[in-house]
Coordinates of C-alpha atoms and ligand atoms in Angstrom, one line a residue:
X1 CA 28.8 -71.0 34.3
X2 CA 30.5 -69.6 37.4
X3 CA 29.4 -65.1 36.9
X4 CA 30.3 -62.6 38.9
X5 CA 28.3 -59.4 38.5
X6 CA 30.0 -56.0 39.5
X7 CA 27.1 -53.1 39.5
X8 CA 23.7 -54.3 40.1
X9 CA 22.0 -51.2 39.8
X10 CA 18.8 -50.7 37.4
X11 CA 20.3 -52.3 34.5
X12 CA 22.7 -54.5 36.1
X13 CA 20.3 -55.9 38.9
X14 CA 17.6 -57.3 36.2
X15 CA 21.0 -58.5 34.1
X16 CA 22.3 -61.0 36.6
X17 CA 18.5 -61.8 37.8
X18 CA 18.2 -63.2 34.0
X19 CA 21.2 -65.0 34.3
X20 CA 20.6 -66.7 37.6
X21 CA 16.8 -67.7 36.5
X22 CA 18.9 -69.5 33.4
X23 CA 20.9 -71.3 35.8
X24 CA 23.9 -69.7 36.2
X25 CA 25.8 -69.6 39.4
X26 CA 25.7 -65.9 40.2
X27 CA 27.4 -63.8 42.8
X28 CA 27.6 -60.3 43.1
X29 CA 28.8 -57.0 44.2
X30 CA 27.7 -53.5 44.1
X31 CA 28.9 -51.1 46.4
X32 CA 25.4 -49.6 47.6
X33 CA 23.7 -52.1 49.5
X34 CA 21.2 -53.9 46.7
X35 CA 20.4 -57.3 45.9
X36 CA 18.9 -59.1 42.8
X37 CA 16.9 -61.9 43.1
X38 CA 18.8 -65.4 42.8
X39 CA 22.1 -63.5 42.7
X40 CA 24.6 -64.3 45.8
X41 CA 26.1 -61.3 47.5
X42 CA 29.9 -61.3 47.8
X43 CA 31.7 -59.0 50.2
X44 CA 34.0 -57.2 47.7
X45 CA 34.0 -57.3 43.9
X46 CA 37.4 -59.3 44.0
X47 CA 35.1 -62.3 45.5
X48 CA 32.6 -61.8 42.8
X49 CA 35.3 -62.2 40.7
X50 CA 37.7 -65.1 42.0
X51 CA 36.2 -68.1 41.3
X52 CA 34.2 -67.0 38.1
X53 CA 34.0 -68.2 34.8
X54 CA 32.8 -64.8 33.8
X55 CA 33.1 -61.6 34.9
X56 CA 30.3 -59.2 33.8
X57 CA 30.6 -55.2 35.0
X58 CA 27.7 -52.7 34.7
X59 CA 29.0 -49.4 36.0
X60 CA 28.0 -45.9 35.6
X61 CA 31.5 -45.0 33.6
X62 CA 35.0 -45.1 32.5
X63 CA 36.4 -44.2 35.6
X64 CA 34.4 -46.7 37.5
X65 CA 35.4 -49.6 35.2
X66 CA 39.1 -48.4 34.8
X67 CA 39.0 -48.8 38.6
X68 CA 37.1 -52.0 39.6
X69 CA 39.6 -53.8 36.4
X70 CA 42.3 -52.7 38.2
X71 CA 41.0 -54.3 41.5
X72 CA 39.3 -57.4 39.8
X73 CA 41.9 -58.7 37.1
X74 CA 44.2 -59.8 39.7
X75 CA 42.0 -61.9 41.5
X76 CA 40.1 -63.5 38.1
X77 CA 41.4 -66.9 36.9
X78 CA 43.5 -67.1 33.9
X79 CA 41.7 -67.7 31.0
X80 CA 38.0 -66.2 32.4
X81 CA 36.6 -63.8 30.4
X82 CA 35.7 -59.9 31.0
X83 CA 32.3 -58.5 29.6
X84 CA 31.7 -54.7 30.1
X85 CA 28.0 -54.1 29.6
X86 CA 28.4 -50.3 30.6
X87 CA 28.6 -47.3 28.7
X88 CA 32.4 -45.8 28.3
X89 CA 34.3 -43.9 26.9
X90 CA 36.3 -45.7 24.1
X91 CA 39.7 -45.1 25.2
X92 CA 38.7 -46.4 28.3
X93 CA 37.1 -49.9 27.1
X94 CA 40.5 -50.1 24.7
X95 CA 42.6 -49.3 27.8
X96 CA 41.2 -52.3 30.2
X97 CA 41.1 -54.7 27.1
X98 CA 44.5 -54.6 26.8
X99 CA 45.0 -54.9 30.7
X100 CA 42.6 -58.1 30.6
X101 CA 44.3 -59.3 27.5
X102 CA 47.7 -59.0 29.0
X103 CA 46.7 -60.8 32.0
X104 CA 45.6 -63.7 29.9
X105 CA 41.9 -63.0 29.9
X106 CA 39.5 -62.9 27.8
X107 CA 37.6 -59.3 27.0
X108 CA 34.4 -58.5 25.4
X109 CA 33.0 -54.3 25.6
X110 CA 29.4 -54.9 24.8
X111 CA 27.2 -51.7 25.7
X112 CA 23.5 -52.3 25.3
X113 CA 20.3 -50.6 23.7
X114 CA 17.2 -51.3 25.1
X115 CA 16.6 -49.5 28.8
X116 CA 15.5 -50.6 31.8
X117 CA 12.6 -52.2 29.9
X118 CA 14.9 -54.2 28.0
X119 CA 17.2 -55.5 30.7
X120 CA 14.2 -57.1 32.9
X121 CA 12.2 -58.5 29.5
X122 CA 15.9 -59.9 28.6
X123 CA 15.5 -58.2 25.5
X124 CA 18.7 -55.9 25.2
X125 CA 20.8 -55.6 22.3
X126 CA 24.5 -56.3 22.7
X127 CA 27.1 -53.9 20.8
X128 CA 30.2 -55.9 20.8
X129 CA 34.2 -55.1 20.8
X130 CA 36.9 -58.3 21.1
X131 CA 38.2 -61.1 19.7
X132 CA 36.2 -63.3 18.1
X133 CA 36.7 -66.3 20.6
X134 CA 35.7 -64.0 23.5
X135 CA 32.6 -63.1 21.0
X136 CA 31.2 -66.5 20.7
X137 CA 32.0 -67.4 24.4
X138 CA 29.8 -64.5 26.0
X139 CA 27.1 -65.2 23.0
X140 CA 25.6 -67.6 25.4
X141 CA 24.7 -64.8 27.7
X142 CA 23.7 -62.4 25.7
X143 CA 21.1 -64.7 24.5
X144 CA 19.5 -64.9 27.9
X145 CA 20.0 -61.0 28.2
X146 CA 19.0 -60.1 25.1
X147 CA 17.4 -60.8 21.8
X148 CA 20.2 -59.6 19.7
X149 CA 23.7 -59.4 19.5
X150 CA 26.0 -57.6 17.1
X151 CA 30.0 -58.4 17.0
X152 CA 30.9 -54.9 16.0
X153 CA 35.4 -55.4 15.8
X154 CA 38.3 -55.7 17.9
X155 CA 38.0 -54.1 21.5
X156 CA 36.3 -50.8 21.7
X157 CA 34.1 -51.4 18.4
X158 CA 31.0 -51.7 21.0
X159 CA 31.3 -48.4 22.3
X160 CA 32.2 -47.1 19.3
X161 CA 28.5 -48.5 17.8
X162 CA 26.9 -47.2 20.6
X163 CA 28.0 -43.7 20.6
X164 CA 27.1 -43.2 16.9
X165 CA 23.5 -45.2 17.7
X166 CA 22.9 -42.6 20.5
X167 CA 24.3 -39.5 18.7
X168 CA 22.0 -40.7 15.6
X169 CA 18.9 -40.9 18.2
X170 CA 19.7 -37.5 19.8
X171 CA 19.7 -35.3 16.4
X172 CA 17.2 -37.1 15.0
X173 CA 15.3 -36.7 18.0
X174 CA 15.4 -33.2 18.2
X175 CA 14.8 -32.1 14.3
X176 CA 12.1 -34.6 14.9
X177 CA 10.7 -32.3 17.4
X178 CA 11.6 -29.4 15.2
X179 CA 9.0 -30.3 12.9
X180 CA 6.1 -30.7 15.2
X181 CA 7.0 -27.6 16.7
X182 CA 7.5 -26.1 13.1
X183 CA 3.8 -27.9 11.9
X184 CA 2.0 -26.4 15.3
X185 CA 2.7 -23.2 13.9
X186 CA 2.5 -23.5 10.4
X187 CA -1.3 -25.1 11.2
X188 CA -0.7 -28.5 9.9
X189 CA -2.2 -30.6 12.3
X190 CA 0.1 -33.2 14.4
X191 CA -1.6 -36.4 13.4
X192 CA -1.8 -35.4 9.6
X193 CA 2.1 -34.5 9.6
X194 CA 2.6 -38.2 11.4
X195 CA 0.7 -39.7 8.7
X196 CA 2.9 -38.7 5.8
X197 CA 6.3 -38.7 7.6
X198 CA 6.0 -41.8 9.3
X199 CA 5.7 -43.1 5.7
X200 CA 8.3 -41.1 3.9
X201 CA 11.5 -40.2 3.8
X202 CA 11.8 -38.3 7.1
X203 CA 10.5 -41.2 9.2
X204 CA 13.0 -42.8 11.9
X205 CA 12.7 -44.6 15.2
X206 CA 11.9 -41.5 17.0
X207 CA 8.8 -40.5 14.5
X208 CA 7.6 -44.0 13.8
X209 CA 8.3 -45.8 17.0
X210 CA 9.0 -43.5 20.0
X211 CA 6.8 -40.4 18.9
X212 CA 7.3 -37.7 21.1
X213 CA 4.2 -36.2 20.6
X214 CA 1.1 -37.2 23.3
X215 CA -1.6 -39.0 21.2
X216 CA 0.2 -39.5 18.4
X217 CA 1.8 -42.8 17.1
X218 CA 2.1 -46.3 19.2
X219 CA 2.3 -45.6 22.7
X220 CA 5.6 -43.7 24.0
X221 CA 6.9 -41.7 27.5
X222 CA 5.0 -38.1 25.5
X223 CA 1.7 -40.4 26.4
X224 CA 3.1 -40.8 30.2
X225 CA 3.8 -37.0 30.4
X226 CA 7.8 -37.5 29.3
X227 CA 8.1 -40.5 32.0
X228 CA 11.4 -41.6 30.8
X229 CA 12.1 -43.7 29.1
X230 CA 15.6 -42.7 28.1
X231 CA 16.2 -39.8 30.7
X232 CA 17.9 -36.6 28.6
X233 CA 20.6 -37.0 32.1
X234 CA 21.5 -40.2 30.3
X235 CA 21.5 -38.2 26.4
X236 CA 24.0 -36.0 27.7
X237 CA 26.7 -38.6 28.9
X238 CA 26.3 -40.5 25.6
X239 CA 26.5 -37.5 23.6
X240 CA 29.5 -36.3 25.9
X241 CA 31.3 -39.4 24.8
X242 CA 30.6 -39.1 21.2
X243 CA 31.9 -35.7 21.1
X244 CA 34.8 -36.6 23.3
X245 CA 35.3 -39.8 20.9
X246 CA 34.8 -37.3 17.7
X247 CA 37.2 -35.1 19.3
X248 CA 40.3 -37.3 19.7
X249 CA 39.7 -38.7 16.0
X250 CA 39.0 -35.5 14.6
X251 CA 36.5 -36.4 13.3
X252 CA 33.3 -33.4 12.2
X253 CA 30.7 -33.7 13.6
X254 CA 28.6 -30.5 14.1
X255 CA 25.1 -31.3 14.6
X256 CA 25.8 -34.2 17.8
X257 CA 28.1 -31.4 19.1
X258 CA 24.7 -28.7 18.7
X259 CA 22.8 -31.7 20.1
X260 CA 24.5 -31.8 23.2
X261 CA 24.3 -28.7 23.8
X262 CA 20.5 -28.6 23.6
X263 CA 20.6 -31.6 25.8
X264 CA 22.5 -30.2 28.3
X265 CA 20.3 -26.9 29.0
X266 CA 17.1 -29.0 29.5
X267 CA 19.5 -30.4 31.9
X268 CA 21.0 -27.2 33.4
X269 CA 16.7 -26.4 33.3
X270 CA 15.8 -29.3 36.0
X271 CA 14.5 -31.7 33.6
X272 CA 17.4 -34.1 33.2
X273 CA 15.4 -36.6 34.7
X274 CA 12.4 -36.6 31.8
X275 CA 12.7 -38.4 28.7
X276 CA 14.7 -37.0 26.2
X277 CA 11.4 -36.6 23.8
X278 CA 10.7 -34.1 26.2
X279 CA 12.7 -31.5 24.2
X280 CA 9.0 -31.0 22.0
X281 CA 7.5 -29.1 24.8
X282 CA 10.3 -27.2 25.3
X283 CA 10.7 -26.4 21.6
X284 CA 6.8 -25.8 21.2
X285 CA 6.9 -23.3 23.8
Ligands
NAD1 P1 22.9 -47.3 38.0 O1 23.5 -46.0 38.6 O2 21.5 -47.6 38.4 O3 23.8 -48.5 38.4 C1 25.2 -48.5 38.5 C2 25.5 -49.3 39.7 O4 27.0 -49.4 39.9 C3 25.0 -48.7 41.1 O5 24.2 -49.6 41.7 C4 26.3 -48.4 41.8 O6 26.2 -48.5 43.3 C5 27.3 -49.4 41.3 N1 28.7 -49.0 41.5 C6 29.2 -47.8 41.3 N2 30.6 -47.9 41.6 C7 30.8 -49.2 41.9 C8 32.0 -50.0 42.2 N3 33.2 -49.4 42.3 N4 31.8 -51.3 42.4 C9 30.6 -51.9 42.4 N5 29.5 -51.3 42.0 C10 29.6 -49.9 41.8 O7 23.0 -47.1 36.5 P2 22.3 -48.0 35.3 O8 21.1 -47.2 34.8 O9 22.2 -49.4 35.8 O10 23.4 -47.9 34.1 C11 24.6 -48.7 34.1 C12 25.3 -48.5 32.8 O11 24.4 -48.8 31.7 C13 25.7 -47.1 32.6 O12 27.0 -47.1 32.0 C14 24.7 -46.5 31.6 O13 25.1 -45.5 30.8 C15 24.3 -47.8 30.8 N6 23.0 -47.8 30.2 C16 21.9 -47.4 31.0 C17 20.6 -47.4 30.4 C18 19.4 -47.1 31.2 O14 18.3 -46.9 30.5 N7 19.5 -46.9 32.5 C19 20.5 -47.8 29.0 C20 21.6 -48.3 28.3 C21 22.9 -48.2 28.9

């Protein structure tokens, strides 16, 4: 296939490197001057986009992708499809979806889970929002991106998924980091409370899999003193747009909303750049 990549930062620039080593004719754009290895560099995202097959955008947010749609759509053949990769807000993915659709393209919003880590392994999972069609079309690429992908509903359904993923990881994070902090001080050792929660009813990806205490567990950023990882910088804009989403649904949801909040002083602290487990040793304290 014919790709154009728009954004070929650090999750977009390992992306279309993935795609080119497949065998796909890439060419892309990013307005910082990077490269990715086997990917063509066009002047303008409008060339990326022109002759392609497939358009695939991995932008830092709504705005962003509100903007370079707005730019691209024009210049895209009729009938190509449009995947977003990035993180958005809802309203935004919904908003260019119906753009694409009305301009007889094809549109897919499929955030992804998985990191940096994930997008140079190729092992990211997809969250997915479109029609079906556009679904099985872009499966092809998520397959050589990733290791799983999940077709969520109709346009927006991605970013929906991830939002609640990410506001699920954030609280669970932190009540996670509760209880260590809580066990320190009660004198139950770290290890011993590991033992029993990682096997009962309190265990969850961030106990069991992504530990964030040092020593403790299968190896995790606590072990590479809070390395991200997935930076808390990065927690905050995902649990911005939950509680933005939440918001305009009115829907209740109290303990992402405290979340964020807790997220954003480690930020306002100067450590927006360490992993988001990093909220033990500032608990601990
Ligand atoms: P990044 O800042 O490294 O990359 C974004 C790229 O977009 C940059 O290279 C920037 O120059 C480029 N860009 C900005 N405006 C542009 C424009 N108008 N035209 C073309 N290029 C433009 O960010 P990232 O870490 O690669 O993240 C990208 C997206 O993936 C974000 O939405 C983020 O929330 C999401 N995400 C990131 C991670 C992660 O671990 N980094 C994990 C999951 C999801």
């Amino acid at each position: 296939m014919k790709i154009g990549f728009i954004g070929l930062g650090n999750m977009g620039a390992p992306m279309a490197r993935n795609l080119a080593a497949a065998g796909h004719e890439v060419t892309g754009f990013d307005t910082a001057s990077v490269t990715a290895e086997g990917v063509a560099l066009a002047a303008s995202a409008q060339d990326a986009a022109r002759h392609a097959d497939v358009v695939i955008t991995m932008l830092p947010n709504g705005a962003i992708l509100r903007a370079v749609a707005e730019d691209v759509l024009p210049a895209m053949q009729t009938g190509a499809l449009f995947i977003d990769c990035s993180t958005v807000d809802v309203e935004s993915a919904r908003a260019v979806a119906e753009d694409a659709n009305s301009k007889g393209m094809g549109w897919i919003d499929a955030p992804v889970s998985g990191g940096i880590g994930g997008a140079s392994a190729g092992t990211l999972t997809f969250m997915a929002g479109g029609a079906e069609d556009d679904f099985n079309k872009a499966a092809e690429l998520f397959d050589i991106m990733g290791q799983k992908a999940v077709h969520c509903g109709d346009a927006g359904a991605g970013q929906a998924a991830k939002i609640c993923n990410n506001m699920i990881l954030g609280a669970t994070m932190i009540v996670t980091c509760e209880a260590f902090a809580l066990a320190d001080k009660l004198g139950l050792a770290r290890d011993k409370m590991f033992d029993v929660v990682s096997t009962s009813s309190g265990y969850s990806w961030s106990m069991n899999a992504y530990c964030p205490a040092p020593g403790i567990g299968p190896q995790s950023p606590a072990d590479n003193d809070y390395q991200p990882g997935f930076a808390a910088a990065l927690m905050v804009k995902d649990l911005g747009l939950a509680q933005d989403a939440s918001a305009s649904v009115s829907a209740t949801t109290p303990l992402g909303a405290h979340a964020l909040e807790l997220y954003k002083e480690m930020v306002a602290d100067g450590d927006g750049d360490k992993d988001f487990s990093y909220m033990l040793p500032r608990l601990s304290a």
